[in-house]
């Protein structure tokens, strides 16, 4: 095999995996400080986020509420520019170094690297470029003829990450045993199970239980 040919895949979740924070949450607060939306809307969103943590509000519902409250009818170019500024200013302080080291090792070993995140594409694409991922996929928003966000076209969930990893693996002709998946969340259980090796990064309570049961690596 040519030494430059990719013969492994390392696929990473973003929030609380490569980053120590939730990028969508932090970007939302950044937009609030930039007066993109009001204090009353911030309080409303924090309440909904709390409901999500209590399993009262699903991840899909949280995405929809966030989109409707912050991004609906916002100019996509303006939001993209603010995303660039936010990442340039804060990204270096948000990396989770042990996971970042795993990404560096994957690159050194010539793995095909994937960034798969449920955060909006205007954040994920910038981070993927900065970290020099080979490919990425994220939640996507559609814009109308005026260039304003109009609706969510796709929310990237754990099962979608699993399907994308599987399709990429087949396309590249890489065995399942030579694929690695990194995540922090039980919501990514399908994604983690789809890889030859699952690596749990600061796993939540449910995922930690599963990782111990299955003898998965924890970092």
PDB file of C-alpha atoms in Angstrom:
ATOM      1  CA  UNK A   1       0.000   0.000   0.000  1.00  0.00           C
ATOM      2  CA  UNK A   2       1.229   3.483  -0.861  1.00  0.00           C
ATOM      3  CA  UNK A   3       2.473   5.196   2.275  1.00  0.00           C
ATOM      4  CA  UNK A   4       0.369   8.258   1.410  1.00  0.00           C
ATOM      5  CA  UNK A   5      -2.863   6.269   1.102  1.00  0.00           C
ATOM      6  CA  UNK A   6      -5.296   6.625   3.994  1.00  0.00           C
ATOM      7  CA  UNK A   7      -5.875   3.217   5.589  1.00  0.00           C
ATOM      8  CA  UNK A   8      -7.591   4.260   8.825  1.00  0.00           C
ATOM      9  CA  UNK A   9     -10.371   6.673   9.767  1.00  0.00           C
ATOM     10  CA  UNK A  10     -10.458   8.719  12.953  1.00  0.00           C
ATOM     11  CA  UNK A  11     -13.831  10.429  13.450  1.00  0.00           C
ATOM     12  CA  UNK A  12     -14.351  13.027  16.164  1.00  0.00           C
ATOM     13  CA  UNK A  13     -17.326  14.665  17.811  1.00  0.00           C
ATOM     14  CA  UNK A  14     -16.763  18.362  18.555  1.00  0.00           C
ATOM     15  CA  UNK A  15     -18.475  19.677  21.688  1.00  0.00           C
ATOM     16  CA  UNK A  16     -17.081  18.335  24.982  1.00  0.00           C
ATOM     17  CA  UNK A  17     -14.780  16.113  22.926  1.00  0.00           C
ATOM     18  CA  UNK A  18     -12.288  18.127  20.893  1.00  0.00           C
ATOM     19  CA  UNK A  19     -13.555  21.219  22.687  1.00  0.00           C
ATOM     20  CA  UNK A  20     -14.056  21.453  26.434  1.00  0.00           C
ATOM     21  CA  UNK A  21     -17.268  23.443  25.884  1.00  0.00           C
ATOM     22  CA  UNK A  22     -20.459  23.416  23.826  1.00  0.00           C
ATOM     23  CA  UNK A  23     -19.590  25.611  20.839  1.00  0.00           C
ATOM     24  CA  UNK A  24     -23.236  26.409  20.021  1.00  0.00           C
ATOM     25  CA  UNK A  25     -23.925  27.514  23.597  1.00  0.00           C
ATOM     26  CA  UNK A  26     -20.812  29.699  23.733  1.00  0.00           C
ATOM     27  CA  UNK A  27     -21.480  31.191  20.308  1.00  0.00           C
ATOM     28  CA  UNK A  28     -25.036  31.975  21.368  1.00  0.00           C
ATOM     29  CA  UNK A  29     -23.724  33.894  24.376  1.00  0.00           C
ATOM     30  CA  UNK A  30     -21.248  35.664  22.095  1.00  0.00           C
ATOM     31  CA  UNK A  31     -24.134  36.744  19.843  1.00  0.00           C
ATOM     32  CA  UNK A  32     -26.028  37.987  22.880  1.00  0.00           C
ATOM     33  CA  UNK A  33     -23.046  40.143  23.897  1.00  0.00           C
ATOM     34  CA  UNK A  34     -23.013  41.482  20.325  1.00  0.00           C
ATOM     35  CA  UNK A  35     -26.678  42.507  20.777  1.00  0.00           C
ATOM     36  CA  UNK A  36     -27.928  40.073  18.131  1.00  0.00           C
ATOM     37  CA  UNK A  37     -30.812  39.090  20.441  1.00  0.00           C
ATOM     38  CA  UNK A  38     -32.369  40.320  23.671  1.00  0.00           C
ATOM     39  CA  UNK A  39     -31.935  39.448  27.343  1.00  0.00           C
ATOM     40  CA  UNK A  40     -35.459  38.031  27.468  1.00  0.00           C
ATOM     41  CA  UNK A  41     -34.591  35.637  24.646  1.00  0.00           C
ATOM     42  CA  UNK A  42     -31.392  34.629  26.443  1.00  0.00           C
ATOM     43  CA  UNK A  43     -33.373  33.768  29.588  1.00  0.00           C
ATOM     44  CA  UNK A  44     -35.873  31.823  27.493  1.00  0.00           C
ATOM     45  CA  UNK A  45     -33.085  29.805  25.850  1.00  0.00           C
ATOM     46  CA  UNK A  46     -31.360  29.084  29.165  1.00  0.00           C
ATOM     47  CA  UNK A  47     -34.641  27.718  30.488  1.00  0.00           C
ATOM     48  CA  UNK A  48     -35.025  25.468  27.445  1.00  0.00           C
ATOM     49  CA  UNK A  49     -31.419  24.300  27.784  1.00  0.00           C
ATOM     50  CA  UNK A  50     -32.113  23.409  31.422  1.00  0.00           C
ATOM     51  CA  UNK A  51     -35.185  21.420  30.303  1.00  0.00           C
ATOM     52  CA  UNK A  52     -32.988  19.567  27.817  1.00  0.00           C
ATOM     53  CA  UNK A  53     -30.534  18.646  30.575  1.00  0.00           C
ATOM     54  CA  UNK A  54     -33.482  17.269  32.564  1.00  0.00           C
ATOM     55  CA  UNK A  55     -34.498  15.169  29.521  1.00  0.00           C
ATOM     56  CA  UNK A  56     -37.752  17.120  29.208  1.00  0.00           C
ATOM     57  CA  UNK A  57     -36.741  18.633  25.870  1.00  0.00           C
ATOM     58  CA  UNK A  58     -35.180  16.480  23.146  1.00  0.00           C
ATOM     59  CA  UNK A  59     -32.048  17.491  21.234  1.00  0.00           C
ATOM     60  CA  UNK A  60     -34.207  18.027  18.126  1.00  0.00           C
ATOM     61  CA  UNK A  61     -36.579  20.290  20.025  1.00  0.00           C
ATOM     62  CA  UNK A  62     -33.668  22.233  21.512  1.00  0.00           C
ATOM     63  CA  UNK A  63     -32.195  22.792  18.052  1.00  0.00           C
ATOM     64  CA  UNK A  64     -35.538  24.034  16.731  1.00  0.00           C
ATOM     65  CA  UNK A  65     -36.128  26.375  19.671  1.00  0.00           C
ATOM     66  CA  UNK A  66     -32.603  27.793  19.349  1.00  0.00           C
ATOM     67  CA  UNK A  67     -32.966  28.303  15.610  1.00  0.00           C
ATOM     68  CA  UNK A  68     -36.351  30.009  15.939  1.00  0.00           C
ATOM     69  CA  UNK A  69     -35.150  32.258  18.757  1.00  0.00           C
ATOM     70  CA  UNK A  70     -31.747  33.336  17.425  1.00  0.00           C
ATOM     71  CA  UNK A  71     -31.220  32.496  13.772  1.00  0.00           C
ATOM     72  CA  UNK A  72     -34.555  32.620  11.964  1.00  0.00           C
ATOM     73  CA  UNK A  73     -34.459  35.544   9.466  1.00  0.00           C
ATOM     74  CA  UNK A  74     -30.895  36.473  10.456  1.00  0.00           C
ATOM     75  CA  UNK A  75     -28.603  37.265   7.519  1.00  0.00           C
ATOM     76  CA  UNK A  76     -26.418  34.208   6.888  1.00  0.00           C
ATOM     77  CA  UNK A  77     -23.396  36.263   5.793  1.00  0.00           C
ATOM     78  CA  UNK A  78     -23.528  38.323   8.988  1.00  0.00           C
ATOM     79  CA  UNK A  79     -23.725  35.177  11.156  1.00  0.00           C
ATOM     80  CA  UNK A  80     -20.835  33.593   9.243  1.00  0.00           C
ATOM     81  CA  UNK A  81     -18.698  36.695   9.837  1.00  0.00           C
ATOM     82  CA  UNK A  82     -19.534  36.669  13.538  1.00  0.00           C
ATOM     83  CA  UNK A  83     -18.700  32.953  13.681  1.00  0.00           C
ATOM     84  CA  UNK A  84     -15.273  33.681  12.167  1.00  0.00           C
ATOM     85  CA  UNK A  85     -14.653  36.437  14.738  1.00  0.00           C
ATOM     86  CA  UNK A  86     -15.829  34.240  17.625  1.00  0.00           C
ATOM     87  CA  UNK A  87     -13.572  31.353  16.634  1.00  0.00           C
ATOM     88  CA  UNK A  88     -10.555  33.573  15.978  1.00  0.00           C
ATOM     89  CA  UNK A  89     -10.956  35.146  19.411  1.00  0.00           C
ATOM     90  CA  UNK A  90     -11.801  32.165  21.600  1.00  0.00           C
ATOM     91  CA  UNK A  91     -11.101  28.813  19.952  1.00  0.00           C
ATOM     92  CA  UNK A  92      -7.562  28.277  21.254  1.00  0.00           C
ATOM     93  CA  UNK A  93      -8.769  28.537  24.859  1.00  0.00           C
ATOM     94  CA  UNK A  94     -11.529  25.952  24.318  1.00  0.00           C
ATOM     95  CA  UNK A  95      -9.546  22.943  23.058  1.00  0.00           C
ATOM     96  CA  UNK A  96      -9.496  19.808  25.192  1.00  0.00           C
ATOM     97  CA  UNK A  97      -5.815  18.904  24.894  1.00  0.00           C
ATOM     98  CA  UNK A  98      -5.971  15.098  25.421  1.00  0.00           C
ATOM     99  CA  UNK A  99      -8.459  14.783  22.530  1.00  0.00           C
ATOM    100  CA  UNK A 100      -6.488  17.226  20.413  1.00  0.00           C
ATOM    101  CA  UNK A 101      -3.414  15.067  20.943  1.00  0.00           C
ATOM    102  CA  UNK A 102      -5.386  12.074  19.616  1.00  0.00           C
ATOM    103  CA  UNK A 103      -6.219  14.092  16.509  1.00  0.00           C
ATOM    104  CA  UNK A 104      -2.545  14.967  16.052  1.00  0.00           C
ATOM    105  CA  UNK A 105      -1.585  11.294  16.404  1.00  0.00           C
ATOM    106  CA  UNK A 106      -4.189  10.333  13.805  1.00  0.00           C
ATOM    107  CA  UNK A 107      -2.766  12.845  11.339  1.00  0.00           C
ATOM    108  CA  UNK A 108       0.794  11.681  11.992  1.00  0.00           C
ATOM    109  CA  UNK A 109      -0.336   8.108  11.243  1.00  0.00           C
ATOM    110  CA  UNK A 110      -2.010   9.254   8.026  1.00  0.00           C
ATOM    111  CA  UNK A 111      -5.583   8.559   9.152  1.00  0.00           C
ATOM    112  CA  UNK A 112      -8.486  10.041   7.220  1.00  0.00           C
ATOM    113  CA  UNK A 113      -9.915  12.513   9.748  1.00  0.00           C
ATOM    114  CA  UNK A 114     -13.609  13.319  10.125  1.00  0.00           C
ATOM    115  CA  UNK A 115     -15.289  16.000  12.242  1.00  0.00           C
ATOM    116  CA  UNK A 116     -18.955  15.139  12.896  1.00  0.00           C
ATOM    117  CA  UNK A 117     -21.012  17.550  14.993  1.00  0.00           C
ATOM    118  CA  UNK A 118     -24.607  18.512  15.688  1.00  0.00           C
ATOM    119  CA  UNK A 119     -23.498  22.132  16.004  1.00  0.00           C
ATOM    120  CA  UNK A 120     -24.398  24.441  13.079  1.00  0.00           C
ATOM    121  CA  UNK A 121     -22.337  24.135   9.914  1.00  0.00           C
ATOM    122  CA  UNK A 122     -21.178  27.767  10.006  1.00  0.00           C
ATOM    123  CA  UNK A 123     -19.225  26.940  13.191  1.00  0.00           C
ATOM    124  CA  UNK A 124     -18.107  23.429  12.318  1.00  0.00           C
ATOM    125  CA  UNK A 125     -16.771  24.232   8.839  1.00  0.00           C
ATOM    126  CA  UNK A 126     -14.458  26.946  10.235  1.00  0.00           C
ATOM    127  CA  UNK A 127     -13.148  24.689  13.013  1.00  0.00           C
ATOM    128  CA  UNK A 128     -12.698  21.783  10.584  1.00  0.00           C
ATOM    129  CA  UNK A 129     -10.638  24.028   8.309  1.00  0.00           C
ATOM    130  CA  UNK A 130      -8.506  25.360  11.163  1.00  0.00           C
ATOM    131  CA  UNK A 131      -7.785  21.843  12.437  1.00  0.00           C
ATOM    132  CA  UNK A 132      -7.207  20.565   8.881  1.00  0.00           C
ATOM    133  CA  UNK A 133      -9.762  17.758   8.921  1.00  0.00           C
ATOM    134  CA  UNK A 134     -10.123  15.775   5.713  1.00  0.00           C
ATOM    135  CA  UNK A 135     -13.911  15.983   5.871  1.00  0.00           C
ATOM    136  CA  UNK A 136     -16.700  17.218   8.117  1.00  0.00           C
ATOM    137  CA  UNK A 137     -20.485  17.148   8.547  1.00  0.00           C
ATOM    138  CA  UNK A 138     -22.784  19.213  10.762  1.00  0.00           C
ATOM    139  CA  UNK A 139     -26.322  20.467  11.299  1.00  0.00           C
ATOM    140  CA  UNK A 140     -27.348  22.583   8.310  1.00  0.00           C
ATOM    141  CA  UNK A 141     -29.533  25.675   7.916  1.00  0.00           C
ATOM    142  CA  UNK A 142     -31.200  26.806   4.694  1.00  0.00           C
ATOM    143  CA  UNK A 143     -31.337  30.423   3.510  1.00  0.00           C
ATOM    144  CA  UNK A 144     -34.017  32.160   1.452  1.00  0.00           C
ATOM    145  CA  UNK A 145     -33.526  34.326  -1.659  1.00  0.00           C
ATOM    146  CA  UNK A 146     -32.599  37.281   0.558  1.00  0.00           C
ATOM    147  CA  UNK A 147     -29.762  35.340   2.178  1.00  0.00           C
ATOM    148  CA  UNK A 148     -31.557  35.028   5.523  1.00  0.00           C
ATOM    149  CA  UNK A 149     -31.832  31.773   7.455  1.00  0.00           C
ATOM    150  CA  UNK A 150     -35.258  30.225   6.848  1.00  0.00           C
ATOM    151  CA  UNK A 151     -35.256  26.728   8.346  1.00  0.00           C
ATOM    152  CA  UNK A 152     -33.192  23.796   9.607  1.00  0.00           C
ATOM    153  CA  UNK A 153     -32.589  21.332   6.791  1.00  0.00           C
ATOM    154  CA  UNK A 154     -30.836  18.628   8.822  1.00  0.00           C
ATOM    155  CA  UNK A 155     -29.908  17.975  12.448  1.00  0.00           C
ATOM    156  CA  UNK A 156     -26.899  15.676  12.696  1.00  0.00           C
ATOM    157  CA  UNK A 157     -27.571  13.052  15.360  1.00  0.00           C
ATOM    158  CA  UNK A 158     -25.562  10.055  16.525  1.00  0.00           C
ATOM    159  CA  UNK A 159     -27.245   7.682  14.075  1.00  0.00           C
ATOM    160  CA  UNK A 160     -26.463  10.078  11.211  1.00  0.00           C
ATOM    161  CA  UNK A 161     -22.821  10.193  12.259  1.00  0.00           C
ATOM    162  CA  UNK A 162     -22.765   6.387  12.219  1.00  0.00           C
ATOM    163  CA  UNK A 163     -24.205   6.283   8.703  1.00  0.00           C
ATOM    164  CA  UNK A 164     -21.768   8.912   7.424  1.00  0.00           C
ATOM    165  CA  UNK A 165     -18.792   7.115   8.954  1.00  0.00           C
ATOM    166  CA  UNK A 166     -19.928   3.827   7.444  1.00  0.00           C
ATOM    167  CA  UNK A 167     -20.422   5.354   3.981  1.00  0.00           C
ATOM    168  CA  UNK A 168     -17.034   7.064   4.112  1.00  0.00           C
ATOM    169  CA  UNK A 169     -15.376   3.845   5.247  1.00  0.00           C
ATOM    170  CA  UNK A 170     -16.874   1.916   2.315  1.00  0.00           C
ATOM    171  CA  UNK A 171     -15.951   4.670  -0.143  1.00  0.00           C
ATOM    172  CA  UNK A 172     -12.330   4.614   1.020  1.00  0.00           C
ATOM    173  CA  UNK A 173     -12.190   0.808   1.227  1.00  0.00           C
ATOM    174  CA  UNK A 174     -11.192   0.815   4.888  1.00  0.00           C
ATOM    175  CA  UNK A 175     -12.107  -2.134   7.172  1.00  0.00           C
ATOM    176  CA  UNK A 176     -14.341  -1.482  10.180  1.00  0.00           C
ATOM    177  CA  UNK A 177     -11.499  -2.645  12.433  1.00  0.00           C
ATOM    178  CA  UNK A 178      -9.428   0.337  11.265  1.00  0.00           C
ATOM    179  CA  UNK A 179     -11.961   3.005  12.222  1.00  0.00           C
ATOM    180  CA  UNK A 180     -11.953   5.050  15.431  1.00  0.00           C
ATOM    181  CA  UNK A 181     -14.781   7.136  16.897  1.00  0.00           C
ATOM    182  CA  UNK A 182     -14.385   9.735  19.647  1.00  0.00           C
ATOM    183  CA  UNK A 183     -17.269  11.218  21.640  1.00  0.00           C
ATOM    184  CA  UNK A 184     -18.364  12.315  25.105  1.00  0.00           C
ATOM    185  CA  UNK A 185     -22.074  11.631  24.908  1.00  0.00           C
ATOM    186  CA  UNK A 186     -24.550   8.783  25.215  1.00  0.00           C
ATOM    187  CA  UNK A 187     -26.422  10.483  22.364  1.00  0.00           C
ATOM    188  CA  UNK A 188     -23.557   9.313  20.117  1.00  0.00           C
ATOM    189  CA  UNK A 189     -23.850   5.659  21.091  1.00  0.00           C
ATOM    190  CA  UNK A 190     -24.753   4.578  17.518  1.00  0.00           C
ATOM    191  CA  UNK A 191     -21.758   6.492  16.210  1.00  0.00           C
ATOM    192  CA  UNK A 192     -19.394   4.912  18.728  1.00  0.00           C
ATOM    193  CA  UNK A 193     -20.716   1.396  18.100  1.00  0.00           C
ATOM    194  CA  UNK A 194     -20.275   1.818  14.337  1.00  0.00           C
ATOM    195  CA  UNK A 195     -16.496   2.119  14.646  1.00  0.00           C
ATOM    196  CA  UNK A 196     -13.954  -0.619  15.141  1.00  0.00           C
ATOM    197  CA  UNK A 197     -12.744   1.166  18.251  1.00  0.00           C
ATOM    198  CA  UNK A 198     -14.791   3.522  20.423  1.00  0.00           C
ATOM    199  CA  UNK A 199     -12.959   6.100  22.524  1.00  0.00           C
ATOM    200  CA  UNK A 200     -14.965   7.974  25.147  1.00  0.00           C
ATOM    201  CA  UNK A 201     -13.787  11.482  26.003  1.00  0.00           C
ATOM    202  CA  UNK A 202     -14.864  12.676  29.453  1.00  0.00           C
ATOM    203  CA  UNK A 203     -18.016  10.573  29.014  1.00  0.00           C
ATOM    204  CA  UNK A 204     -21.356  11.499  30.538  1.00  0.00           C
ATOM    205  CA  UNK A 205     -22.819   9.180  33.187  1.00  0.00           C
ATOM    206  CA  UNK A 206     -24.702   6.887  30.780  1.00  0.00           C
ATOM    207  CA  UNK A 207     -21.808   6.606  28.360  1.00  0.00           C
ATOM    208  CA  UNK A 208     -19.290   5.971  31.126  1.00  0.00           C
ATOM    209  CA  UNK A 209     -21.354   3.009  32.321  1.00  0.00           C
ATOM    210  CA  UNK A 210     -21.471   1.582  28.791  1.00  0.00           C
ATOM    211  CA  UNK A 211     -17.787   2.237  28.179  1.00  0.00           C
ATOM    212  CA  UNK A 212     -16.775   0.369  31.338  1.00  0.00           C
ATOM    213  CA  UNK A 213     -19.136  -2.492  30.472  1.00  0.00           C
ATOM    214  CA  UNK A 214     -17.665  -2.784  26.953  1.00  0.00           C
ATOM    215  CA  UNK A 215     -14.073  -2.093  28.007  1.00  0.00           C
ATOM    216  CA  UNK A 216     -13.896   0.985  25.770  1.00  0.00           C
ATOM    217  CA  UNK A 217     -11.005   3.390  26.152  1.00  0.00           C
ATOM    218  CA  UNK A 218     -11.691   6.500  28.212  1.00  0.00           C
ATOM    219  CA  UNK A 219      -9.651   9.692  27.978  1.00  0.00           C
TER     220      UNK A 219
END
